GROMACS .gro file of C-alpha atoms in nm:
model
  357
    1MET     CA    1  12.661  -5.243  11.102
    2LYS     CA    2  12.791  -4.995  11.355
    3THR     CA    3  12.993  -5.073  11.664
    4ILE     CA    4  13.254  -4.921  11.896
    5PHE     CA    5  13.564  -5.086  12.044
    6TYR     CA    6  13.788  -4.963  12.323
    7ASN     CA    7  14.134  -5.039  12.449
    8LYS     CA    8  14.274  -5.173  12.122
    9LYS     CA    9  14.576  -5.072  11.911
   10ILE     CA   10  14.779  -5.161  11.610
   11SER     CA   11  15.137  -5.208  11.736
   12SER     CA   12  15.335  -5.314  11.427
   13ILE     CA   13  15.298  -5.345  11.048
   14LEU     CA   14  15.522  -5.541  10.808
   15THR     CA   15  15.472  -5.529  10.432
   16VAL     CA   16  15.633  -5.810  10.234
   17LEU     CA   17  15.673  -5.729   9.865
   18PRO     CA   18  15.795  -5.938   9.570
   19GLN     CA   19  16.141  -5.894   9.435
   20ASN     CA   20  16.013  -5.891   9.073
   21GLU     CA   21  15.915  -5.541   8.961
   22TYR     CA   22  15.770  -5.476   8.617
   23ASN     CA   23  15.742  -5.139   8.439
   24PHE     CA   24  15.425  -5.053   8.252
   25GLU     CA   25  15.611  -4.927   7.950
   26ASP     CA   26  15.768  -5.267   7.898
   27GLU     CA   27  15.432  -5.442   7.918
   28MET     CA   28  15.235  -5.230   7.666
   29ILE     CA   29  15.327  -5.482   7.395
   30TYR     CA   30  15.094  -5.741   7.552
   31ASN     CA   31  14.765  -5.560   7.479
   32ASP     CA   32  14.606  -5.435   7.162
   33LEU     CA   33  14.581  -5.066   7.252
   34SER     CA   34  14.793  -4.812   7.075
   35GLU     CA   35  15.090  -4.658   7.254
   36ALA     CA   36  14.903  -4.332   7.283
   37GLN     CA   37  14.598  -4.504   7.436
   38ASN     CA   38  14.822  -4.695   7.679
   39ARG     CA   39  15.005  -4.384   7.793
   40ARG     CA   40  14.678  -4.194   7.837
   41LEU     CA   41  14.542  -4.476   8.056
   42ALA     CA   42  14.859  -4.481   8.259
   43ARG     CA   43  14.841  -4.109   8.326
   44THR     CA   44  14.474  -4.132   8.422
   45MET     CA   45  14.495  -4.441   8.645
   46GLY     CA   46  14.836  -4.360   8.787
   47TYR     CA   47  15.020  -4.683   8.719
   48GLU     CA   48  15.388  -4.694   8.638
   49LYS     CA   49  15.511  -5.024   8.780
   50HIS     CA   50  15.392  -5.315   8.989
   51ARG     CA   51  15.536  -5.606   9.183
   52ILE     CA   52  15.438  -5.966   9.122
   53PHE     CA   53  15.525  -6.275   9.320
   54LYS     CA   54  15.693  -6.563   9.135
   55GLU     CA   55  15.479  -6.838   8.986
   56ASP     CA   56  15.596  -7.092   9.247
   57SER     CA   57  15.520  -6.862   9.544
   58TYR     CA   58  15.222  -6.917   9.767
   59ILE     CA   59  15.061  -6.736  10.059
   60SER     CA   60  15.163  -6.960  10.347
   61ALA     CA   61  15.531  -6.952  10.245
   62ILE     CA   62  15.535  -6.571  10.203
   63ALA     CA   63  15.347  -6.513  10.529
   64SER     CA   64  15.574  -6.755  10.717
   65PHE     CA   65  15.877  -6.572  10.587
   66GLY     CA   66  15.736  -6.246  10.717
   67LEU     CA   67  15.646  -6.387  11.058
   68ASN     CA   68  15.990  -6.544  11.099
   69HIS     CA   69  16.138  -6.205  11.017
   70LEU     CA   70  15.938  -6.055  11.305
   71PHE     CA   71  16.031  -6.340  11.539
   72ASP     CA   72  16.403  -6.309  11.455
   73GLY     CA   73  16.391  -5.932  11.512
   74LYS     CA   74  16.220  -5.974  11.850
   75ILE     CA   75  15.923  -5.770  11.723
   76LEU     CA   76  15.684  -6.056  11.801
   77ALA     CA   77  15.708  -6.369  12.019
   78LYS     CA   78  15.529  -6.690  11.928
   79ASP     CA   79  15.392  -6.732  12.278
   80ASP     CA   80  15.227  -6.387  12.266
   81ILE     CA   81  14.997  -6.486  11.979
   82ALA     CA   82  14.638  -6.568  12.068
   83ALA     CA   83  14.497  -6.581  11.714
   84LEU     CA   84  14.600  -6.579  11.348
   85ILE     CA   85  14.363  -6.420  11.097
   86LEU     CA   86  14.429  -6.458  10.723
   87THR     CA   87  14.230  -6.265  10.466
   88THR     CA   88  14.303  -6.388  10.116
   89THR     CA   89  14.128  -6.467   9.789
   90THR     CA   90  14.411  -6.701   9.683
   91PRO     CA   91  14.454  -6.964   9.955
   92ASP     CA   92  14.713  -7.243   9.918
   93PHE     CA   93  14.435  -7.509   9.912
   94LEU     CA   94  14.062  -7.518   9.962
   95MET     CA   95  14.132  -7.742  10.263
   96PRO     CA   96  14.288  -7.702  10.517
   97ALA     CA   97  14.271  -7.333  10.599
   98THR     CA   98  14.590  -7.156  10.494
   99SER     CA   99  14.615  -6.996  10.837
  100ASN     CA  100  14.662  -7.344  10.980
  101LEU     CA  101  14.945  -7.410  10.733
  102ILE     CA  102  15.111  -7.081  10.835
  103ALA     CA  103  15.082  -7.174  11.209
  104LYS     CA  104  15.241  -7.512  11.133
  105ALA     CA  105  15.521  -7.359  10.924
  106VAL     CA  106  15.631  -7.117  11.196
  107GLY     CA  107  15.578  -7.356  11.487
  108LEU     CA  108  15.290  -7.190  11.673
  109ASN     CA  109  15.138  -7.386  11.961
  110ASN     CA  110  14.803  -7.566  11.937
  111ASP     CA  111  14.624  -7.306  12.146
  112VAL     CA  112  14.643  -7.042  11.870
  113PHE     CA  113  14.307  -6.980  11.705
  114CYS     CA  114  14.343  -6.983  11.322
  115ILE     CA  115  14.085  -6.859  11.073
  116ASP     CA  116  14.076  -6.771  10.700
  117THR     CA  117  13.847  -6.500  10.558
  118ASN     CA  118  13.786  -6.398  10.201
  119GLN     CA  119  13.698  -6.028  10.216
  120GLN     CA  120  13.887  -5.878   9.922
  121CYS     CA  121  13.909  -5.499   9.910
  122ALA     CA  122  13.752  -5.450  10.256
  123GLY     CA  123  13.966  -5.732  10.401
  124PHE     CA  124  14.205  -5.524  10.610
  125VAL     CA  125  13.934  -5.330  10.792
  126ASN     CA  126  13.719  -5.639  10.838
  127GLY     CA  127  14.029  -5.818  10.964
  128LEU     CA  128  14.076  -5.544  11.227
  129PHE     CA  129  13.715  -5.592  11.330
  130LEU     CA  130  13.766  -5.965  11.386
  131ALA     CA  131  14.093  -5.897  11.569
  132PHE     CA  132  13.923  -5.651  11.805
  133MET     CA  133  13.654  -5.906  11.890
  134LEU     CA  134  13.909  -6.180  11.952
  135LEU     CA  135  14.113  -5.952  12.176
  136ASP     CA  136  13.812  -5.906  12.401
  137ALA     CA  137  13.835  -6.278  12.477
  138ASN     CA  138  14.215  -6.299  12.507
  139LEU     CA  139  14.346  -6.040  12.745
  140GLY     CA  140  14.723  -6.017  12.750
  141LYS     CA  141  14.770  -6.179  12.409
  142LYS     CA  142  14.806  -6.043  12.056
  143VAL     CA  143  14.627  -6.109  11.729
  144VAL     CA  144  14.816  -6.132  11.401
  145LEU     CA  145  14.626  -6.016  11.094
  146ILE     CA  146  14.772  -6.135  10.762
  147THR     CA  147  14.644  -5.991  10.436
  148GLY     CA  148  14.769  -6.099  10.096
  149ASP     CA  149  14.714  -6.256   9.757
  150VAL     CA  150  14.898  -6.396   9.456
  151ILE     CA  151  14.608  -6.296   9.234
  152THR     CA  152  14.805  -6.131   8.955
  153ARG     CA  153  14.903  -6.461   8.800
  154THR     CA  154  14.539  -6.522   8.709
  155ILE     CA  155  14.505  -6.201   8.505
  156PRO     CA  156  14.612  -6.208   8.136
  157LYS     CA  157  14.864  -5.940   8.039
  158SER     CA  158  14.630  -5.836   7.758
  159ASN     CA  159  14.360  -5.737   8.009
  160THR     CA  160  14.396  -5.358   8.019
  161THR     CA  161  14.109  -5.327   8.275
  162SER     CA  162  14.293  -5.516   8.550
  163TYR     CA  163  14.649  -5.630   8.473
  164PRO     CA  164  14.839  -5.298   8.475
  165LEU     CA  165  14.670  -5.205   8.806
  166ALA     CA  166  14.727  -5.536   8.985
  167GLY     CA  167  15.010  -5.607   9.227
  168ASP     CA  168  15.102  -5.863   9.493
  169ALA     CA  169  15.181  -5.806   9.861
  170VAL     CA  170  15.147  -5.982  10.194
  171CYS     CA  171  15.109  -5.764  10.502
  172ILE     CA  172  15.132  -5.863  10.869
  173THR     CA  173  14.960  -5.637  11.120
  174ILE     CA  174  14.988  -5.697  11.494
  175ILE     CA  175  14.697  -5.590  11.707
  176GLU     CA  176  14.679  -5.594  12.086
  177ASN     CA  177  14.496  -5.466  12.391
  178GLU     CA  178  14.601  -5.147  12.566
  179THR     CA  179  14.482  -4.948  12.867
  180ASN     CA  180  14.332  -4.662  12.672
  181ASP     CA  181  13.968  -4.555  12.658
  182LYS     CA  182  13.994  -4.397  12.310
  183PRO     CA  183  13.703  -4.531  12.103
  184ILE     CA  184  13.737  -4.708  11.769
  185HIS     CA  185  13.430  -4.650  11.553
  186PHE     CA  186  13.354  -4.918  11.295
  187TYR     CA  187  13.089  -4.899  11.019
  188SER     CA  188  13.018  -5.145  10.738
  189LYS     CA  189  12.772  -5.179  10.450
  190THR     CA  190  12.720  -5.451  10.193
  191ASP     CA  191  12.544  -5.381   9.864
  192THR     CA  192  12.478  -5.740   9.751
  193LYS     CA  193  12.262  -5.634   9.453
  194GLN     CA  194  12.584  -5.518   9.287
  195ALA     CA  195  12.780  -5.830   9.371
  196ASP     CA  196  12.840  -5.919   9.004
  197ASP     CA  197  13.009  -5.587   8.927
  198LEU     CA  198  13.335  -5.730   9.051
  199LEU     CA  199  13.381  -6.104   9.056
  200PHE     CA  200  13.618  -6.398   9.008
  201PRO     CA  201  13.374  -6.629   8.828
  202ASP     CA  202  13.529  -6.970   8.761
  203MET     CA  203  13.750  -7.065   9.056
  204GLY     CA  204  13.481  -7.217   9.280
  205PHE     CA  205  13.250  -7.515   9.261
  206ARG     CA  206  12.968  -7.337   9.082
  207LYS     CA  207  12.978  -7.412   8.709
  208LEU     CA  208  12.901  -7.129   8.473
  209THR     CA  209  12.612  -7.177   8.236
  210ASP     CA  210  12.642  -7.080   7.871
  211SER     CA  211  12.419  -6.783   7.941
  212GLU     CA  212  12.645  -6.671   8.229
  213LYS     CA  213  12.954  -6.712   8.012
  214SER     CA  214  12.790  -6.498   7.744
  215SER     CA  215  12.703  -6.231   7.994
  216LEU     CA  216  13.059  -6.230   8.130
  217SER     CA  217  13.192  -6.193   7.778
  218SER     CA  218  12.987  -5.881   7.715
  219LEU     CA  219  13.126  -5.528   7.689
  220LYS     CA  220  13.012  -5.464   8.046
  221TYR     CA  221  13.338  -5.626   8.161
  222GLY     CA  222  13.569  -5.493   7.892
  223LYS     CA  223  13.656  -5.619   7.548
  224ASN     CA  224  13.484  -5.962   7.527
  225LEU     CA  225  13.696  -6.132   7.800
  226LYS     CA  226  13.705  -6.510   7.763
  227ASN     CA  227  13.932  -6.621   8.047
  228PHE     CA  228  13.692  -6.699   8.330
  229ASN     CA  229  13.976  -6.785   8.570
  230SER     CA  230  14.036  -6.413   8.600
  231VAL     CA  231  13.893  -6.100   8.765
  232PHE     CA  232  13.589  -5.951   8.588
  233MET     CA  233  13.502  -5.591   8.668
  234ASP     CA  234  13.241  -5.346   8.547
  235GLY     CA  235  13.471  -5.050   8.588
  236GLN     CA  236  13.205  -4.785   8.536
  237ALA     CA  237  12.969  -4.944   8.791
  238VAL     CA  238  13.245  -4.975   9.050
  239PHE     CA  239  13.350  -4.613   8.997
  240GLU     CA  240  12.993  -4.497   9.043
  241TYR     CA  241  12.962  -4.704   9.359
  242VAL     CA  242  13.271  -4.549   9.506
  243MET     CA  243  13.177  -4.194   9.414
  244GLN     CA  244  12.809  -4.217   9.516
  245ASP     CA  245  12.778  -4.480   9.789
  246VAL     CA  246  13.123  -4.510   9.942
  247SER     CA  247  13.152  -4.134   9.975
  248ASN     CA  248  12.821  -4.135  10.163
  249TYR     CA  249  12.931  -4.426  10.383
  250ILE     CA  250  13.250  -4.242  10.475
  251GLU     CA  251  13.047  -3.936  10.572
  252GLU     CA  252  12.821  -4.161  10.783
  253THR     CA  253  13.130  -4.315  10.946
  254LEU     CA  254  13.243  -3.962  11.041
  255ARG     CA  255  12.900  -3.873  11.177
  256PHE     CA  256  12.882  -4.194  11.379
  257ALA     CA  257  13.223  -4.110  11.537
  258GLY     CA  258  13.129  -3.745  11.581
  259VAL     CA  259  13.444  -3.649  11.392
  260LYS     CA  260  13.504  -3.366  11.143
  261LYS     CA  261  13.730  -3.429  10.847
  262ASP     CA  262  13.977  -3.159  10.952
  263GLU     CA  263  14.030  -3.347  11.282
  264LEU     CA  264  14.177  -3.643  11.091
  265ASP     CA  265  14.553  -3.666  11.029
  266TYR     CA  266  14.522  -3.936  10.760
  267CYS     CA  267  14.263  -4.104  10.545
  268PHE     CA  268  14.403  -4.442  10.430
  269PHE     CA  269  14.175  -4.565  10.157
  270HIS     CA  270  14.186  -4.891   9.967
  271GLN     CA  271  14.381  -4.825   9.646
  272PRO     CA  272  14.207  -4.953   9.332
  273ASN     CA  273  14.384  -4.683   9.126
  274LYS     CA  274  14.513  -4.331   9.170
  275PHE     CA  275  14.226  -4.171   8.972
  276MET     CA  276  13.953  -4.324   9.189
  277VAL     CA  277  14.124  -4.240   9.519
  278ASP     CA  278  14.190  -3.879   9.407
  279LYS     CA  279  13.831  -3.832   9.289
  280LEU     CA  280  13.693  -3.977   9.616
  281SER     CA  281  13.921  -3.747   9.818
  282GLN     CA  282  13.815  -3.445   9.615
  283LYS     CA  283  13.445  -3.522   9.664
  284LEU     CA  284  13.499  -3.562  10.040
  285GLY     CA  285  13.707  -3.243  10.056
  286VAL     CA  286  14.017  -3.424  10.187
  287SER     CA  287  14.362  -3.304  10.078
  288SER     CA  288  14.605  -3.530   9.894
  289GLN     CA  289  14.847  -3.489  10.186
  290LYS     CA  290  14.596  -3.660  10.415
  291ALA     CA  291  14.485  -3.920  10.159
  292PRO     CA  292  14.777  -4.073   9.970
  293SER     CA  293  14.690  -4.231   9.636
  294ASN     CA  294  15.024  -4.360   9.508
  295VAL     CA  295  15.015  -4.734   9.595
  296VAL     CA  296  14.913  -4.846   9.245
  297THR     CA  297  15.186  -4.616   9.101
  298TYR     CA  298  15.465  -4.801   9.278
  299TYR     CA  299  15.334  -5.142   9.370
  300GLY     CA  300  14.991  -5.216   9.216
  301ASN     CA  301  14.655  -5.291   9.371
  302SER     CA  302  14.718  -5.574   9.617
  303ASN     CA  303  14.355  -5.625   9.716
  304SER     CA  304  14.318  -5.655  10.097
  305SER     CA  305  14.679  -5.531  10.153
  306THR     CA  306  14.664  -5.184   9.994
  307ILE     CA  307  14.588  -4.999  10.319
  308PRO     CA  308  14.884  -5.133  10.523
  309VAL     CA  309  15.104  -5.094  10.210
  310CYS     CA  310  14.987  -4.732  10.194
  311ILE     CA  311  15.071  -4.676  10.561
  312CYS     CA  312  15.418  -4.829  10.533
  313HIS     CA  313  15.506  -4.645  10.214
  314ASN     CA  314  15.364  -4.301  10.293
  315ALA     CA  315  15.373  -4.268  10.675
  316LYS     CA  316  15.631  -4.502  10.822
  317ASP     CA  317  15.835  -4.235  11.000
  318GLN     CA  318  15.526  -4.048  11.119
  319MET     CA  319  15.367  -4.364  11.258
  320LEU     CA  320  15.684  -4.463  11.442
  321ALA     CA  321  15.719  -4.116  11.592
  322ARG     CA  322  15.373  -4.049  11.732
  323GLU     CA  323  15.003  -4.133  11.730
  324HIS     CA  324  14.779  -4.010  11.449
  325TYR     CA  325  14.400  -3.992  11.422
  326CYS     CA  326  14.306  -4.190  11.112
  327LEU     CA  327  14.022  -4.311  10.894
  328VAL     CA  328  14.083  -4.648  10.727
  329ALA     CA  329  13.835  -4.748  10.458
  330GLY     CA  330  13.815  -5.055  10.238
  331PHE     CA  331  13.568  -5.082   9.952
  332GLY     CA  332  13.509  -5.293   9.644
  333ALA     CA  333  13.414  -5.658   9.581
  334GLY     CA  334  13.086  -5.755   9.736
  335LEU     CA  335  13.011  -5.472   9.679
  336ALA     CA  336  13.123  -5.391  10.029
  337TYR     CA  337  13.243  -5.102  10.243
  338SER     CA  338  13.408  -5.114  10.584
  339GLY     CA  339  13.551  -4.811  10.758
  340ALA     CA  340  13.700  -4.742  11.097
  341ILE     CA  341  13.822  -4.430  11.277
  342LEU     CA  342  14.100  -4.497  11.520
  343ASN     CA  343  14.437  -4.382  11.648
  344ILE     CA  344  14.738  -4.535  11.475
  345GLY     CA  345  15.089  -4.456  11.577
  346LYS     CA  346  15.386  -4.485  11.807
  347LEU     CA  347  15.424  -4.821  11.637
  348ASP     CA  348  15.688  -5.062  11.762
  349TYR     CA  349  15.767  -5.149  11.399
  350CYS     CA  350  15.672  -5.031  11.051
  351GLU     CA  351  15.863  -5.158  10.752
  352ILE     CA  352  15.860  -5.272  10.387
  353LEU     CA  353  16.062  -5.587  10.326
  354ILE     CA  354  16.151  -5.693   9.969
  355SER     CA  355  16.154  -6.070   9.946
  356ASN     CA  356  16.285  -6.315   9.690
  357PHE     CA  357  15.943  -6.472   9.641
   0.00000   0.00000   0.00000
């Protein structure tokens, strides 16, 4: 899908991180790899530490904490909100929508449109897409996009494929209309034939058959994983998808926008690990200065939140100072890609907040 939006902007970004930080070196004891193997993986994938929300934390409480912080700081007013979009894979409950619970917790009025989406790695960019559409129907109001998960608690510490890379975060992005004719080019692709290369198999209503359990326990997903309430990933297949397909989709996004790579100030990619982001940047011919890859190193892969985390960590001062021409691209589970080329900057607010959750 290709489309163009006009007169839209991101005005503020808040990243809420857990207080609890864990170092990789302290967690090597939980898996069966040797110390040398562990250290080699850490160097390759780029992980050093990650942040994890407490066991009793949940999305609506964390998001409400972040919103109240914005209300108290006069960054956002409740009456200015037209819609609340939540993208999460770990809702509070299956019913009602967690966005409704957030609206209740912070006291939003009944006119606010609330919706949950489950878009994983492409969630931030797809959330922007939904926000832009909603803004077309709500002139003068703002849309709040919340991305976040508490997914790390489902991953066993012994799972070297996923656990050292995973991290928790909740990000709040404020999007609004502006009088500006600068286009925002959006492009998405979904490769459903590869949907089982990255999945969370046993948390829905579909019951796994013995044959499916046997398949999920194969070497395709690592070393005979048995915990089906966890993330299963065919790492090699996902890497090939990013290098072959996602790189082509990014090139197509650029062609659609009529933009050359050297015209971009930043490329903010989803951050599955440092190795993958660096390899993708190298293939595209984008410098590491334009395409930061350090989110997993400091915080872990927070699913739909890695792009706003990346912006807040690497470009806070720049984004507060002036406007930048950026590519944002999310890719992964689905397997799905969503990319957008837009101006980001002269933000009203851009901050990382460490919480006690």
